[in-house]
C-alpha positions as a printed NumPy array, in Angstrom:
array([[-31.745, -86.033,  26.894],
       [-30.902, -86.195,  30.58 ],
       [-27.535, -85.432,  32.078],
       [-26.888, -89.06 ,  32.438],
       [-27.156, -89.51 ,  28.682],
       [-24.147, -87.09 ,  28.003],
       [-20.864, -88.86 ,  28.324],
       [-18.208, -87.195,  30.519],
       [-14.523, -86.988,  29.614],
       [-13.917, -89.929,  31.823],
       [-16.411, -91.994,  29.809],
       [-14.768, -91.015,  26.439],
       [-12.329, -93.397,  24.956],
       [ -8.638, -92.628,  25.512],
       [ -8.135, -91.779,  21.85 ],
       [-10.867, -89.148,  21.885],
       [ -9.45 , -87.596,  25.034],
       [ -6.05 , -87.243,  23.382],
       [ -7.617, -85.613,  20.343],
       [ -9.407, -83.074,  22.488],
       [ -6.21 , -82.291,  24.387],
       [ -4.271, -81.771,  21.156],
       [ -7.019, -79.567,  19.769],
       [ -6.944, -77.439,  22.912],
       [ -3.156, -77.146,  22.718],
       [ -3.42 , -76.246,  19.027],
       [ -5.888, -73.496,  19.866],
       [ -3.55 , -72.129,  22.531],
       [ -0.61 , -72.297,  20.124],
       [ -2.628, -70.486,  17.461],
       [ -3.436, -67.675,  19.866],
       [  0.25 , -67.43 ,  20.812],
       [  1.268, -67.436,  17.142],
       [ -1.213, -64.688,  16.321],
       [  0.072, -62.62 ,  19.209],
       [  3.661, -63.258,  18.17 ],
       [  2.887, -62.21 ,  14.586],
       [  1.176, -59.076,  15.821],
       [  4.112, -58.256,  18.085],
       [  6.528, -58.889,  15.228],
       [  4.548, -56.569,  12.977],
       [  4.55 , -53.859,  15.628],
       [  8.287, -54.298,  16.186],
       [  8.863, -54.123,  12.423],
       [  6.678, -51.024,  12.141],
       [  8.644, -49.156,  14.82 ],
       [ 11.962, -49.061,  12.891],
       [ 10.079, -48.096,   9.72 ],
       [  8.455, -45.133,  11.495],
       [ 11.812, -44.063,  12.918],
       [ 13.433, -44.303,   9.485],
       [ 10.592, -42.271,   7.943],
       [ 11.008, -39.556,  10.56 ],
       [ 14.734, -39.465,   9.89 ],
       [ 14.134, -39.153,   6.153],
       [ 11.648, -36.342,   6.72 ],
       [ 14.168, -34.532,   8.918],
       [ 16.885, -34.958,   6.27 ],
       [ 14.566, -33.663,   3.542],
       [ 13.68 , -30.626,   5.681],
       [ 17.372, -29.948,   6.403],
       [ 18.303, -30.266,   2.717],
       [ 15.404, -28.015,   1.716],
       [ 16.569, -25.336,   4.175],
       [ 20.147, -25.699,   2.991],
       [ 18.993, -25.288,  -0.602],
       [ 17.097, -22.122,   0.334],
       [ 20.167, -20.731,   2.115],
       [ 22.404, -21.466,  -0.868],
       [ 19.888, -19.911,  -3.244],
       [ 19.725, -16.799,  -1.058],
       [ 23.53 , -16.533,  -0.979],
       [ 23.651, -16.99 ,  -4.747],
       [ 21.094, -14.234,  -5.337],
       [ 22.951, -11.916,  -2.948],
       [ 26.237, -12.619,  -4.719],
       [ 24.655, -11.927,  -8.101],
       [ 23.235,  -8.643,  -6.802],
       [ 26.646,  -7.616,  -5.408],
       [ 28.34 ,  -8.454,  -8.711],
       [ 25.777,  -6.419, -10.653],
       [ 26.187,  -3.472,  -8.276],
       [ 29.973,  -3.661,  -8.612],
       [ 29.653,  -3.747, -12.4  ],
       [ 27.356,  -0.723, -12.362],
       [ 29.76 ,   1.188, -10.102],
       [ 32.676,   0.271, -12.338],
       [ 30.783,   1.34 , -15.452],
       [ 29.796,   4.632, -13.825],
       [ 33.339,   5.337, -12.633],
       [ 34.736,   4.482, -16.047],
       [ 32.179,   6.726, -17.737],
       [ 33.128,   9.563, -15.371],
       [ 36.816,   9.041, -16.066],
       [ 36.171,   9.258, -19.793],
       [ 33.811,  12.213, -19.394],
       [ 36.112,  14.213, -17.116],
       [ 39.46 ,  13.016, -18.468],
       [ 40.624,  16.59 , -19.196],
       [ 39.679,  17.986, -15.785],
       [ 43.114,  17.807, -14.167],
       [ 44.932,  19.139, -17.228],
       [ 42.458,  21.987, -17.589],
       [ 42.81 ,  22.939, -13.943],
       [ 46.6  ,  23.047, -14.263],
       [ 46.389,  25.276, -17.363],
       [ 44.182,  27.843, -15.636],
       [ 47.144,  29.288, -13.717],
       [ 48.908,  29.912, -17.035],
       [ 45.8  ,  31.622, -18.388],
       [ 45.74 ,  33.849, -15.283],
       [ 49.372,  34.806, -15.783],
       [ 48.847,  35.672, -19.452],
       [ 45.853,  37.84 , -18.563],
       [ 47.928,  39.687, -15.949],
       [ 50.684,  40.226, -18.533],
       [ 48.183,  41.817, -20.898],
       [ 47.265,  44.366, -18.222],
       [ 50.77 ,  45.824, -18.4  ],
       [ 50.895,  48.952, -20.585],
       [ 52.927,  48.62 , -23.786],
       [ 54.816,  51.892, -24.521],
       [ 57.02 ,  50.932, -27.451],
       [ 56.783,  48.827, -30.577],
       [ 58.648,  45.888, -29.067],
       [ 56.298,  45.807, -26.091],
       [ 53.274,  46.014, -28.379],
       [ 54.568,  43.103, -30.454],
       [ 55.188,  41.098, -27.296],
       [ 51.72 ,  41.915, -26.057],
       [ 50.26 ,  40.81 , -29.391],
       [ 52.028,  37.479, -29.063],
       [ 50.677,  37.045, -25.527],
       [ 47.148,  37.793, -26.767],
       [ 47.436,  35.153, -29.471],
       [ 48.781,  32.611, -26.98 ],
       [ 45.939,  33.366, -24.575],
       [ 43.329,  33.078, -27.318],
       [ 44.752,  29.706, -28.33 ],
       [ 44.623,  28.413, -24.754],
       [ 41.079,  29.661, -24.175],
       [ 39.939,  28.086, -27.455],
       [ 41.607,  24.778, -26.521],
       [ 39.931,  24.842, -23.12 ],
       [ 36.552,  25.561, -24.674],
       [ 36.982,  22.742, -27.192],
       [ 37.519,  20.388, -24.237],
       [ 34.455,  21.558, -22.333],
       [ 36.088,  24.188, -20.087],
       [ 34.395,  27.581, -20.187],
       [ 34.526,  30.795, -18.207],
       [ 31.82 ,  31.393, -15.59 ],
       [ 29.787,  34.528, -16.18 ],
       [ 30.133,  36.664, -13.076],
       [ 30.403,  40.426, -13.626],
       [ 26.948,  41.971, -13.09 ],
       [ 25.363,  38.555, -12.466],
       [ 23.274,  37.659,  -9.437],
       [ 25.48 ,  36.023,  -6.834],
       [ 25.33 ,  32.235,  -7.066],
       [ 27.197,  30.382,  -4.278],
       [ 27.528,  27.305,  -6.495],
       [ 29.463,  29.327,  -9.099],
       [ 30.853,  32.322,  -7.248],
       [ 33.036,  32.732,  -4.178],
       [ 32.466,  36.017,  -2.403],
       [ 35.716,  37.336,  -0.944],
       [ 34.494,  40.856,  -0.259],
       [ 31.257,  42.813,  -0.038],
       [ 30.576,  46.491,  -0.685],
       [ 27.513,  48.69 ,  -0.119],
       [ 25.068,  48.554,  -3.012],
       [ 24.485,  51.759,  -4.966],
       [ 20.815,  50.864,  -5.462],
       [ 18.309,  48.114,  -4.748],
       [ 18.872,  46.463,  -8.133],
       [ 22.578,  46.048,  -7.415],
       [ 22.001,  44.236,  -4.121],
       [ 23.058,  40.607,  -4.219],
       [ 24.876,  41.043,  -7.526],
       [ 28.558,  40.731,  -8.433],
       [ 30.176,  44.144,  -8.929],
       [ 33.767,  43.045,  -9.489],
       [ 35.591,  39.85 , -10.525],
       [ 38.92 ,  39.336,  -8.797],
       [ 39.669,  36.005, -10.434],
       [ 37.788,  34.296, -13.247],
       [ 36.015,  31.033, -12.576],
       [ 35.588,  28.083, -14.917],
       [ 33.234,  25.136, -15.353],
       [ 34.156,  21.815, -16.891],
       [ 31.056,  20.376, -18.54 ],
       [ 28.653,  20.106, -15.583],
       [ 31.302,  20.545, -12.881],
       [ 32.69 ,  23.707, -11.322],
       [ 36.4  ,  23.549, -12.027],
       [ 37.088,  26.737, -10.114],
       [ 34.562,  29.201,  -8.682],
       [ 34.881,  32.876,  -9.612],
       [ 36.314,  35.044,  -6.823],
       [ 34.076,  38.086,  -6.688],
       [ 33.013,  41.209,  -4.818],
       [ 29.29 ,  41.332,  -4.005],
       [ 27.097,  44.349,  -3.369],
       [ 25.03 ,  44.189,  -0.187]])
């Protein structure tokens, strides 16, 4: 068909020209609507992404806060348990060593009674008095022993700085005597596994 056989827009009837114009406008409108829908979707997606980021940040913050609170809780529990153990230990020590102070105060009386027994008794009255002092001393020593307070062995023993307090030293008579206690100036006592009072001694060097 030659070019002359195709009708131009001018040759089309008015009605057909209007239809073509409307169709073209409809196509343009459709493109605009598609673009508008796409833009709307993008605009709607932006707030959703922002909200999601905010939620993620809140979840992370709450997770960290939970970890911090859990750590504080565990630390508090550990401190409470340590305090309970210390309290139990202190209470056990108080019960175990409850007689320590009383025993220490009685030792001075024991020393005085022992000094009194060193005085020579010349008459019957003095001997009777001395006998009474001996009985009193024996009772005190027995009471101390029953409560865990015992005399420290010192005379002739090897010097032990945890049990003995050297207040004087003298030349040793032989090699075997070196480093040993040769005289006890004041008796020492232990209370269970504690030294209540070290023995004051003279050591051979």
